[in-house]
Coordinates of C-alpha atoms in Angstrom, one line a residue:
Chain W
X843 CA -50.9 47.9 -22.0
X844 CA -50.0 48.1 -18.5
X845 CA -50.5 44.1 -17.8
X846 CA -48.6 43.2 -21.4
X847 CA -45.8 44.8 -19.8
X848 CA -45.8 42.7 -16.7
X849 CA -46.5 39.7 -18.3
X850 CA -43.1 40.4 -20.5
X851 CA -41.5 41.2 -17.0
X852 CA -42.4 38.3 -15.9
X853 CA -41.6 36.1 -18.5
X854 CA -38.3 37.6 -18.9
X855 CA -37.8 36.6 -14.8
X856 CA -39.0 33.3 -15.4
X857 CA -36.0 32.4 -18.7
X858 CA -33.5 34.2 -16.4
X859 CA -34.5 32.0 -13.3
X860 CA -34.4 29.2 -15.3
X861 CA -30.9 30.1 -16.8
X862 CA -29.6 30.5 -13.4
X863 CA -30.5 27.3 -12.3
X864 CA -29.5 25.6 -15.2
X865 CA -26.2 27.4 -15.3
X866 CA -26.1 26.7 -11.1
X867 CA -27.1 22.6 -12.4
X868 CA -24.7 22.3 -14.7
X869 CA -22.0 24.1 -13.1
X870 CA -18.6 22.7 -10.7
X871 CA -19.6 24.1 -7.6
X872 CA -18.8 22.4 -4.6
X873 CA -20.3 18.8 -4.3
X874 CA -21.1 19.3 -8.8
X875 CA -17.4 18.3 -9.9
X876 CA -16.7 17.3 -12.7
X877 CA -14.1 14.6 -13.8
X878 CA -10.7 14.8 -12.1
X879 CA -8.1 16.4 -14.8
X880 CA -5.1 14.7 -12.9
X881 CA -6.9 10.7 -13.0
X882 CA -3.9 8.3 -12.4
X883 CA -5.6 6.0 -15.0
X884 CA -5.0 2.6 -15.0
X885 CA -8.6 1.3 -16.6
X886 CA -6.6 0.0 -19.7
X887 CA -4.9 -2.3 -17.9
X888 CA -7.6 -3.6 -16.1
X889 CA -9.5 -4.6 -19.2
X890 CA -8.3 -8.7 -20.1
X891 CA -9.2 -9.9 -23.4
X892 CA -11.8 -13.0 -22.2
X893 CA -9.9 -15.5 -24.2
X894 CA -7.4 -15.5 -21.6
X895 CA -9.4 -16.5 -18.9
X896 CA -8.6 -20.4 -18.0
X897 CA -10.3 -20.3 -14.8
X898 CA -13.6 -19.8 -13.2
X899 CA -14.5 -18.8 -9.6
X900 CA -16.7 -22.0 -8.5
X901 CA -16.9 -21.2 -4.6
X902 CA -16.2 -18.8 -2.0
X903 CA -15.1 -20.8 1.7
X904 CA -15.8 -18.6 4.4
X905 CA -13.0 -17.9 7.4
X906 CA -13.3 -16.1 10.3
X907 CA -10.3 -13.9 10.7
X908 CA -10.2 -10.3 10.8
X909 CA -6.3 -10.6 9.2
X910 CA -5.7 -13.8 7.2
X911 CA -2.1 -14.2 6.7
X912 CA -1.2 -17.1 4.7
X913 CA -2.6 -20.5 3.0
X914 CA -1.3 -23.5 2.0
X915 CA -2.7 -27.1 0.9
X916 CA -1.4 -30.3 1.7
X917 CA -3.5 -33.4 1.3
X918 CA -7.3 -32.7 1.0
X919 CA -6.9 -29.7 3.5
X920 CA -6.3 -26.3 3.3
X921 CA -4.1 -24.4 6.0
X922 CA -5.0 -20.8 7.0
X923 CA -3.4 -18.4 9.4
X924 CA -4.7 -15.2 10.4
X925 CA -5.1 -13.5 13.7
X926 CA -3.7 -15.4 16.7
X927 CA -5.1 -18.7 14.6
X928 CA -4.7 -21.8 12.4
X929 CA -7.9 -23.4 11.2
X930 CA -7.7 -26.9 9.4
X931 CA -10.6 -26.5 6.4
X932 CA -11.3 -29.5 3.7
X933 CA -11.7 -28.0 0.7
X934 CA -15.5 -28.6 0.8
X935 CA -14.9 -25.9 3.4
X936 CA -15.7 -28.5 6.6
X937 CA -13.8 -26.8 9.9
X938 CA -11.7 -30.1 10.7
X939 CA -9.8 -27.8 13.9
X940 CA -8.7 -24.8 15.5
X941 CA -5.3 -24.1 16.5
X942 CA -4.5 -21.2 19.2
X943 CA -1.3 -19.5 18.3
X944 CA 0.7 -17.5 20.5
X945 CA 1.6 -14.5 17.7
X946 CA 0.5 -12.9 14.9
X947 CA 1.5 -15.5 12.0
X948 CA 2.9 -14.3 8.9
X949 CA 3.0 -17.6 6.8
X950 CA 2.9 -21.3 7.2
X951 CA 4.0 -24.7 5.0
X952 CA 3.3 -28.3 5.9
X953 CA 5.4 -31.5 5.1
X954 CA 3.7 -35.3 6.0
X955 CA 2.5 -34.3 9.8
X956 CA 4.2 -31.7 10.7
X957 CA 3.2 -27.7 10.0
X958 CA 5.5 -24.9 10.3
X959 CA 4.3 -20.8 11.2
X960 CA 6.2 -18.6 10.4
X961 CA 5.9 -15.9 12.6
X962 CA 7.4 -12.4 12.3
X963 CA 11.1 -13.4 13.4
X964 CA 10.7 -16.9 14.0
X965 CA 9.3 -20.2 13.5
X966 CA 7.1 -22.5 15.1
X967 CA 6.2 -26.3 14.4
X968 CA 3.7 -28.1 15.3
X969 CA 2.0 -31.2 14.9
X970 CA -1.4 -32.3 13.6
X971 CA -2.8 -32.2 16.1
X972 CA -2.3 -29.0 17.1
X973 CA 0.3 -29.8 19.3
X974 CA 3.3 -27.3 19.6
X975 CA 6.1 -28.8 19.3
X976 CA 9.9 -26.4 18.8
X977 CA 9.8 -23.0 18.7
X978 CA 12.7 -21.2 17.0
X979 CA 15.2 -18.8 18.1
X980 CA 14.2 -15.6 16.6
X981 CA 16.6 -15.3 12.8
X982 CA 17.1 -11.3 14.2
X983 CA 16.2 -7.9 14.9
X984 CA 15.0 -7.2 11.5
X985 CA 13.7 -10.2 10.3
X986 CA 10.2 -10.2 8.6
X987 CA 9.7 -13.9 7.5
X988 CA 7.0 -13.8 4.9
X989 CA 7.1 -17.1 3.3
X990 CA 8.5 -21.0 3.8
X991 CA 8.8 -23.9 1.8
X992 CA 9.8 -27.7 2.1
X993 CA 11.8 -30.1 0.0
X994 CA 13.1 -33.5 1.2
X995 CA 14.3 -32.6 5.0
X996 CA 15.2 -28.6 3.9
X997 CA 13.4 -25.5 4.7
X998 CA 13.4 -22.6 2.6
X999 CA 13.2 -19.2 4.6
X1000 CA 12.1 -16.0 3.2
X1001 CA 13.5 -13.1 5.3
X1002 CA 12.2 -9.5 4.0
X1003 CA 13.5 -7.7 6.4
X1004 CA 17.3 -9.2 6.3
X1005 CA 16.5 -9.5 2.3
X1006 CA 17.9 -13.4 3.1
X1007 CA 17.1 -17.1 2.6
X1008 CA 18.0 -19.2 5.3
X1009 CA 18.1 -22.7 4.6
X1010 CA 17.6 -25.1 7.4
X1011 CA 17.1 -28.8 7.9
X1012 CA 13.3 -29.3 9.4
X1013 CA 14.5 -30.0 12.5
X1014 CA 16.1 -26.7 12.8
X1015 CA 19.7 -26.9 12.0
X1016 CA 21.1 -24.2 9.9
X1017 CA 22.6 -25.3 6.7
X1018 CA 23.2 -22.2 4.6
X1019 CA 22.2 -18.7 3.5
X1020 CA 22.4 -16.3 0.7
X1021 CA 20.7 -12.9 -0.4
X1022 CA 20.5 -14.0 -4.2
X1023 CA 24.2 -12.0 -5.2
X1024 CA 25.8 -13.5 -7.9
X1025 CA 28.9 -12.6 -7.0
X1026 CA 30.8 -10.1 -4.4
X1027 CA 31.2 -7.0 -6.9
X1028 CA 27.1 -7.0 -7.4
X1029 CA 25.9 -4.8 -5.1
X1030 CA 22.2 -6.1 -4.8
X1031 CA 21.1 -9.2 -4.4
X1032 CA 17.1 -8.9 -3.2
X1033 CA 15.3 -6.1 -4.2
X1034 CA 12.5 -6.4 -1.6
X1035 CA 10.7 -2.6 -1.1
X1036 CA 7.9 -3.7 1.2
X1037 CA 7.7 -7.0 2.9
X1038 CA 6.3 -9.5 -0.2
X1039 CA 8.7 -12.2 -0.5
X1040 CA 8.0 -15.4 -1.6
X1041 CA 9.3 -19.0 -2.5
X1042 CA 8.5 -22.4 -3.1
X1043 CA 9.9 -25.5 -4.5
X1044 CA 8.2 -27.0 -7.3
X1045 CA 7.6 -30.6 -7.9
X1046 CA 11.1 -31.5 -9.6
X1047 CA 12.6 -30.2 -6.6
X1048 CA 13.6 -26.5 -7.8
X1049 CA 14.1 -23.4 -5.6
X1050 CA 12.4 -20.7 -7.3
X1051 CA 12.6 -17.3 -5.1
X1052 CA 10.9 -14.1 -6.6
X1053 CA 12.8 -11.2 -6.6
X1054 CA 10.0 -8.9 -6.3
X1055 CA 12.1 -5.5 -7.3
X1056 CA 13.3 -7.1 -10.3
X1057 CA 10.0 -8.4 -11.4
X1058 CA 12.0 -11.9 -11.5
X1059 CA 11.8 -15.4 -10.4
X1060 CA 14.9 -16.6 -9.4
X1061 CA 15.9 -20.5 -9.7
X1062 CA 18.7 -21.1 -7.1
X1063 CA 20.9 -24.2 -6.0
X1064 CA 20.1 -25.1 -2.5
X1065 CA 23.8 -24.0 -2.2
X1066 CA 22.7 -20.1 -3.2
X1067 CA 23.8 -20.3 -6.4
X1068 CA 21.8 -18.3 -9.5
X1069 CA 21.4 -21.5 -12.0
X1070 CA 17.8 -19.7 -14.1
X1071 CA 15.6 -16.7 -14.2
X1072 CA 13.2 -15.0 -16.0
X1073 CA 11.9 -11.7 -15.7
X1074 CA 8.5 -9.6 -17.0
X1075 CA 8.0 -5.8 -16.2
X1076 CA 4.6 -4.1 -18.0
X1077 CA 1.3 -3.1 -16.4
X1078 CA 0.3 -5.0 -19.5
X1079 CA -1.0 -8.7 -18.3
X1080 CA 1.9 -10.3 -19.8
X1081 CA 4.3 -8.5 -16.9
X1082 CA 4.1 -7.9 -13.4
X1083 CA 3.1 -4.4 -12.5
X1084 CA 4.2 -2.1 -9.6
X1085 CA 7.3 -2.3 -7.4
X1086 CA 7.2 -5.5 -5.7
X1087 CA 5.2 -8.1 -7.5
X1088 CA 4.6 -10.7 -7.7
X1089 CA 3.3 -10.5 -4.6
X1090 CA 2.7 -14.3 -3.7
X1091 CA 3.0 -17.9 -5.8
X1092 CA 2.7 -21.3 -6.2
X1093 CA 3.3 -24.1 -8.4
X1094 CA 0.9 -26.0 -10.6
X1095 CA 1.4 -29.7 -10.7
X1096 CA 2.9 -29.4 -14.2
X1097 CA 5.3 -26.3 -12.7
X1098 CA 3.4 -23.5 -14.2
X1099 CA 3.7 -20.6 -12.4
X1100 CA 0.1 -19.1 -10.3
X1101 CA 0.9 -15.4 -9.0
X1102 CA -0.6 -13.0 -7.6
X1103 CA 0.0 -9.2 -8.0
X1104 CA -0.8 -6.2 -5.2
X1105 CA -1.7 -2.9 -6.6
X1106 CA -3.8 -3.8 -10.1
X1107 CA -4.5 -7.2 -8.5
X1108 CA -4.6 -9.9 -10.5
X1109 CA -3.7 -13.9 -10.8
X1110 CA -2.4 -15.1 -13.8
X1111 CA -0.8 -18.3 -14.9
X1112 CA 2.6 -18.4 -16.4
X1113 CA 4.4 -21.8 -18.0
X1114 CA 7.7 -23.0 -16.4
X1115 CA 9.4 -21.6 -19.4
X1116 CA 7.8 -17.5 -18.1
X1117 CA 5.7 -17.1 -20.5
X1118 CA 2.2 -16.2 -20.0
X1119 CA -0.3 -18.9 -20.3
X1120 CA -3.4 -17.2 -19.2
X1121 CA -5.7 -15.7 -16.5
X1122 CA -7.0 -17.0 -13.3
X1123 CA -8.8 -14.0 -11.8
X1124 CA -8.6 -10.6 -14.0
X1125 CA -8.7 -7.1 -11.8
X1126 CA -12.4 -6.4 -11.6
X1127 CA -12.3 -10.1 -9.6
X1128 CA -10.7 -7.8 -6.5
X1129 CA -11.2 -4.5 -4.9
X1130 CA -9.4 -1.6 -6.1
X1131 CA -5.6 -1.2 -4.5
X1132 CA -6.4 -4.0 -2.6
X1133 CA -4.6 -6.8 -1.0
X1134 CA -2.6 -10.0 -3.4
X1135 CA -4.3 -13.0 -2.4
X1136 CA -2.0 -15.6 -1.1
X1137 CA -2.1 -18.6 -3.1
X1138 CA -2.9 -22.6 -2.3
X1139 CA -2.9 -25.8 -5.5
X1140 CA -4.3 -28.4 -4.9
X1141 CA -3.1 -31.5 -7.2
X1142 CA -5.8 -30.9 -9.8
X1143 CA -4.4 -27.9 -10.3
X1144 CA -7.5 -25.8 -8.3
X1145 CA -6.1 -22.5 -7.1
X1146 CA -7.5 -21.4 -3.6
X1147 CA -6.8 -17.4 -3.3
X1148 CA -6.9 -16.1 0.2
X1149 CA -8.3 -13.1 -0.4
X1150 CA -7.6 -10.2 2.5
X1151 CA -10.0 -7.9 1.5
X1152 CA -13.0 -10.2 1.5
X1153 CA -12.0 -12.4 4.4
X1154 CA -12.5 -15.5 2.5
X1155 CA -11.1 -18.2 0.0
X1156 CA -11.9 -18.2 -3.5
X1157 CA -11.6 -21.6 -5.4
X1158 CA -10.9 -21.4 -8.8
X1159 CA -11.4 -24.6 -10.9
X1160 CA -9.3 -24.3 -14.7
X1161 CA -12.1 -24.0 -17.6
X1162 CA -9.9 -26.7 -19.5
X1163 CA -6.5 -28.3 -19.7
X1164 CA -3.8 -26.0 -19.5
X1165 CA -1.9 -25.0 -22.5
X1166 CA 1.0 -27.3 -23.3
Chain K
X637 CA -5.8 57.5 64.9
X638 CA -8.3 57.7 62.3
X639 CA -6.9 57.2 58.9
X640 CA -5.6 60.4 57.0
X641 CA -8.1 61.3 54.2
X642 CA -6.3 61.5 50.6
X643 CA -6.5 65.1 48.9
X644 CA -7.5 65.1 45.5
X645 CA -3.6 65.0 44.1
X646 CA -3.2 62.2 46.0
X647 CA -6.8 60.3 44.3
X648 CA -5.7 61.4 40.9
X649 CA -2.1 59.9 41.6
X650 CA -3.0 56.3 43.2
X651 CA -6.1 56.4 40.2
X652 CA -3.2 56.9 37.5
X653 CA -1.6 54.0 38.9
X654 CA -4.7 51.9 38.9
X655 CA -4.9 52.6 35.6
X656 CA -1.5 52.0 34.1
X657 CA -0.9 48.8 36.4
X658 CA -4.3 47.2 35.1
X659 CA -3.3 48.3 31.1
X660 CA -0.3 47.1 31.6
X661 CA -1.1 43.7 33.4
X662 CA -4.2 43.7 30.5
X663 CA -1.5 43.9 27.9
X664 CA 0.5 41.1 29.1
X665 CA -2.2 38.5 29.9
X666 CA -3.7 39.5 26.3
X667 CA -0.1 38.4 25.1
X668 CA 0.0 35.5 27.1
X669 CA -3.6 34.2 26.0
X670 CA -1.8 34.8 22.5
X671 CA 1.3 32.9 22.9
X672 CA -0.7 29.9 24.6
X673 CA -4.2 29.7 22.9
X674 CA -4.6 27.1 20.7
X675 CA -4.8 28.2 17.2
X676 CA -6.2 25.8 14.4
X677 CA -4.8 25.6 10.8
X678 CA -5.9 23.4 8.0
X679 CA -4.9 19.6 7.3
X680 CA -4.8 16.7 4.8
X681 CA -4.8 13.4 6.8
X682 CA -2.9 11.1 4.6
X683 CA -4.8 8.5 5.5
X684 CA -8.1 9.2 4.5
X685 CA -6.8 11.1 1.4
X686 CA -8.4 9.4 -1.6
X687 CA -6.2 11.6 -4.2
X688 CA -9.3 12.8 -6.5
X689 CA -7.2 15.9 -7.4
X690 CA -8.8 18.9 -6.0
X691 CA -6.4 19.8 -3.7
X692 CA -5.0 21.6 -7.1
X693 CA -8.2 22.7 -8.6
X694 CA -9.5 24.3 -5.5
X695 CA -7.3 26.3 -3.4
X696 CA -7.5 30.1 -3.4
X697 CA -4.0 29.8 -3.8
X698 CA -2.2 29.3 -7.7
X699 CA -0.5 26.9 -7.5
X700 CA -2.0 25.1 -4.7
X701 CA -1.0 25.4 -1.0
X702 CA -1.4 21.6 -1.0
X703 CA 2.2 19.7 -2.3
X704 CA 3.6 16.9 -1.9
X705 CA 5.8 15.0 0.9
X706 CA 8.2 12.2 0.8
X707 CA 8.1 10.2 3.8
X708 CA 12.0 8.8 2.8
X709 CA 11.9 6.2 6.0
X710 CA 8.5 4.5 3.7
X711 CA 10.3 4.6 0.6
X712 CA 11.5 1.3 -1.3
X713 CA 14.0 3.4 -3.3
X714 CA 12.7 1.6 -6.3
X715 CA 13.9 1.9 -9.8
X716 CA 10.2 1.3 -11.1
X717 CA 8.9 3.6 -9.2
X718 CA 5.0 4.0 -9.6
X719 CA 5.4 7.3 -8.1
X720 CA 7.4 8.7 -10.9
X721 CA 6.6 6.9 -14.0
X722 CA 3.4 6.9 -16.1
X723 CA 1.6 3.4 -16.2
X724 CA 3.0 2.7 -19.6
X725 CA 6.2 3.8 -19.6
X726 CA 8.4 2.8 -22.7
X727 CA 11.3 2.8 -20.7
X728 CA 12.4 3.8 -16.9
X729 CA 14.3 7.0 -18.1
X730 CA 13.7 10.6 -16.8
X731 CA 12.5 11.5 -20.1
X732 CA 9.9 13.9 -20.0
X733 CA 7.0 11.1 -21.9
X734 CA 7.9 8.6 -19.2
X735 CA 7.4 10.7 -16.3
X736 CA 3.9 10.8 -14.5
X737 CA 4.0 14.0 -12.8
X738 CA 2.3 16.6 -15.3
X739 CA 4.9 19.1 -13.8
X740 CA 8.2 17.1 -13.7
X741 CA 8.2 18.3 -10.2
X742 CA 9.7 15.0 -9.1
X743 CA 13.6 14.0 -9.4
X744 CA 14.8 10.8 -9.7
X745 CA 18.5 11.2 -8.5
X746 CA 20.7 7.4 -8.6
X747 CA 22.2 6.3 -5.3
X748 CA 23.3 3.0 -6.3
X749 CA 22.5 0.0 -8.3
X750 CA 19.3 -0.2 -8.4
X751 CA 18.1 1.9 -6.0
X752 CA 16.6 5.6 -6.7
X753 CA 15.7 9.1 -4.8
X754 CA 13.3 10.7 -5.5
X755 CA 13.1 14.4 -4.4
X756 CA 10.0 16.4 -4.9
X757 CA 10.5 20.4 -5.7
X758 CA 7.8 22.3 -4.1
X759 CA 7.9 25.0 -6.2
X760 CA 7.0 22.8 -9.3
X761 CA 4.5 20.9 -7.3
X762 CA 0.5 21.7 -7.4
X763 CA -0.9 19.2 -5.2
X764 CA -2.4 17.5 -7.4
X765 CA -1.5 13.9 -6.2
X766 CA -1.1 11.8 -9.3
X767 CA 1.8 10.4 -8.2
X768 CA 0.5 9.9 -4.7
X769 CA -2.1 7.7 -6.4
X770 CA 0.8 6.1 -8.3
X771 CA 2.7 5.5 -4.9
X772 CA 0.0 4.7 -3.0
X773 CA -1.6 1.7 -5.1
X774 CA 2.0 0.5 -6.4
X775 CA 4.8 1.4 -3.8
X776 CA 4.8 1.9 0.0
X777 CA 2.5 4.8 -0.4
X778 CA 5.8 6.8 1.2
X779 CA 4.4 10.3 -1.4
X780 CA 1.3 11.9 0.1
X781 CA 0.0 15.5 0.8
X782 CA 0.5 17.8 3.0
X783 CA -1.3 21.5 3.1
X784 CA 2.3 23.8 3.5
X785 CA 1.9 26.2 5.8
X786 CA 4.0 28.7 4.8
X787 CA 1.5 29.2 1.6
X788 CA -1.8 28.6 3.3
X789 CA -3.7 31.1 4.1
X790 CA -5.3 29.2 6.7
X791 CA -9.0 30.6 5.1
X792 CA -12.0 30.5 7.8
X793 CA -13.3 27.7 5.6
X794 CA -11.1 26.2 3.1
X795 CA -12.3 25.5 0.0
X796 CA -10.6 22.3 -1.1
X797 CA -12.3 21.0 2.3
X798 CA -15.7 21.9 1.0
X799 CA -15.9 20.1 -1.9
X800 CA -12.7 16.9 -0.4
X801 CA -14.9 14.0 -1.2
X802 CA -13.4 11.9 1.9
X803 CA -13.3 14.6 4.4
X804 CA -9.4 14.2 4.6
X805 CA -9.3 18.1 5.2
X806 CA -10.0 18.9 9.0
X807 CA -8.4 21.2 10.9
X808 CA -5.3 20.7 14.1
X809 CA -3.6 22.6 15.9
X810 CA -0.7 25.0 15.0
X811 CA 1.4 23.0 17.7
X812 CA 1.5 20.0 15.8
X813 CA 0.0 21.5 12.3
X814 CA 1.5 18.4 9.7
X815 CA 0.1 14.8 10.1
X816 CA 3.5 12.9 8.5
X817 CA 3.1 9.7 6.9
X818 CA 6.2 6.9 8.7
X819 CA 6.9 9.7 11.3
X820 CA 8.3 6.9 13.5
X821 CA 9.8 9.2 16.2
X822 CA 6.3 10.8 16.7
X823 CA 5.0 7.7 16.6
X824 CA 3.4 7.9 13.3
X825 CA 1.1 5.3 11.2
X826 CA 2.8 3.7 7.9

């Protein structure tokens, strides 16, 4: 009688040290907690239906910067800046040269033999082979020059921190400048909340600036003058996300649109006309919050992404014709 | 001349006044030692802060001693402002479905077209960094945390720091006791 009343003791002592551990298991003590009831969700959004996808990732170049900067193409070579240097890379990924640069670059463009670095407030040209040649007086105090593009003897200058283009003749006289009003009783002109600013001139020789708070690209005389845009705001991959996208572009040889988007990164594809044709690289392609790749065409229409996160370029070949 | 021998008044007397000059010098080095010691409160460093939201499930304190800052220098003045409004936002309106904060505890005031303030009201505010999130992966990451000092208890070991999966809680020193994101006249990071 005695021992059936231990052995119930003990048994009882057993369940409840088992209910306390489970109870201790299962509860959200420190280190045990459970899913976060204020999740900024954006998972949705991050899901692309696969029949978008035109592109596939067919190789991964490897650079040796701890900051790239900026990329750009220009007959069978690709141009990257980063750190305090420009290296020349065929787009088999062959180092053709090195360049030693005397700042941090911010951007570059090329035309024939001649490369252009942008630098925080100025430019700097040199030639092929790695010979500097001008360096520009500094466009002011606030300048953050973030992209540059070339058309026929001009120079397109992005200024994010003056919210300007500065247009200038490549062998650096000033012709013009404008901050994308359309007239004097508009009070904006740029919307640019962090320093993502980006142009180019497409094939037909068209200006198209993005206006990154507006979610716009912007087609402008070489004069300054508004003549097109077209707009997209959504999350959803149709629009650009965030406060300042997109980020970074380039043209297609047919003038599709290739940009890339900070925050839920992404590249996408969008016909001259702004409407989406597909995807190039879908979020789960990139690190979370991380970096907009800066974006290189060649003239098959390959799209080399400079991606910041994983110090490296990413080629991405199209899966089939685009979409007329 | 020998030296006059003290009476026993006299011992008493200059003992007293041992006494009293070595409370009273005591008393004010104590004080001293107070004003000047350095004293250690609780911190979020914005920097490392990975907004996982249990800076509002986890302080003693209802609602949290953890709100939110506005570093206005940062701030793009945007009217999307991925700070304020949800991720799928029908429209950029104050309405109370487009708005991410679970607590409205963030005003969107106009300044001029199209820029935006956006004011956060501590009272309404319970640290529980959505919008930080929001700011942080689509703005200039200008909203972040701060532990307010006035509210904190300043516990021996806080308990959002126990269970802070990126060890963003550590503690500094009452002198300088908030670590201010774009605090550009203290030299602060962006």
């Amino acid at each position: 009688m005695k021992n059936k009343g231990i052995i119930i003791f003990l048994i009882i002592l057993a369940v409840v040290i088992v209910v306390v551990i489970v109870a201790d298991f299962t509860s959200t003590k420190p280190g045990k907690q459970g899913e976060n009831p204020f999740l900024y969700d954006v998972s949705e959004f991050k899901k692309v239906d696969p029949a978008l996808i035109l592109y596939k990732e067919t190789k991964d170049l490897r650079i040796k910067f701890d900051r790239p900067a900026g990329i750009t193409y220009n007959d069978g070579h690709l141009f990257v800046v980063g750190d305090s240097l420009l290296q020349i890379i065929k787009t088999d990924g062959t180092l053709v040269s090195e360049i030693a640069l005397p700042d941090a670059p911010e951007c570059i463009e090329v035309a024939k033999d001649t490369i252009f670095i942008g630098f925080k407030k100025y430019l700097a040209v040199y030639n092929m082979a790695g010979e500097l040649g001008k360096v520009w007086e500094p466009f002011g105090e606030k300048s953050v020059i973030t992209s540059l593009a070339i058309w026929n003897g001009n120079i397109f200058i992005a200024d994010a921190g003056n919210r300007k283009v500065y247009r200038y003749s490549t062998n650096g006289k000033k012709l013009n400048e404008f901050e994308g009003k359309t007239s004097d009783d508009v009070l904006h002109g740029f919307i640019i909340p962090s320093p993502y600013f980006d142009l180019a001139v497409n094939n037909e020789g068209e200006l198209w600036v993005v206006n990154p708070g507006n979610h716009a690209f912007e087609n402008y005389t070489f004069d300054g003058n508004l003549r097109a845009y077209w707009e997209n705001s959504s999350m959803k991959i149709e629009g650009f996300s965030g406060c300042c996208n997109p980020a970074h572009y380039a043209f297609l040889p047919d003038g599709s649109f290739v940009t890339s988007e900070k925050g839920m990164v992404r590249i996408k594809v969008y016909k001259p006309s702004g409407e989406l044709s597909g995807v190039v690289a879908p979020p789960d392609k990139f690190k979370d919050d991380g970096h907009a790749p800066d974006i290189a065409v060649d003239e098959s229409g390959n799209i080399y992404a400079l991606d910041f996160d994983k110090k490296m370029i990413r080629l991405f070949e199209p899966l089939r014709a685009l979409p007329e | 001349m020998g030296k006059k021998a003290k009476n026993r008044r006299e011992f008493i007397q200059s003992g007293m006044r041992m006494s009293l000059g070595l409370v009273v010098g005591g008393l004010g080095a104590l004080s001293l030692k107070h004003v000047t010691k350095d004293e250690w409160v609780w911190q979020i460093d914005p920097f490392e802060c990975t907004q996982c939201g249990r800076c509002a499930t986890n302080c003693v304190m209802s609602p949290s001693a953890v709100k939110c800052i506005h570093a206005y220098d940062l701030c793009g003045y945007c009217n999307l402002c991925g700070g304020y409004f949800k991720p799928d936002a029908n429209k950029l309106s104050t309405a109370a479905e487009n708005q991410l904060c679970p607590t409205a505890a963030i005003q969107r005031r106009y300044i001029e077209k199209p820029y935006f303030e956006y004011v956060i009201d501590e009272d309404l505010c319970i640290g529980c960094a959505k919008c930080v999130k929001g700011c942080t992966s689509f703005g200039n990451g200008s909203l972040h945390l701060q532990v307010m000092h006035n509210i904190c208890l300043n516990c021996n070991e806080c308990s959002i720091a126990r269970v802070c999966p990126s060890h963003a809680i550590k503690r500094v020193k009452a002198a300088d006791a908030y670590i201010v994101k774009g605090d550009f006249s203290k030299g602060g990071k962006t």
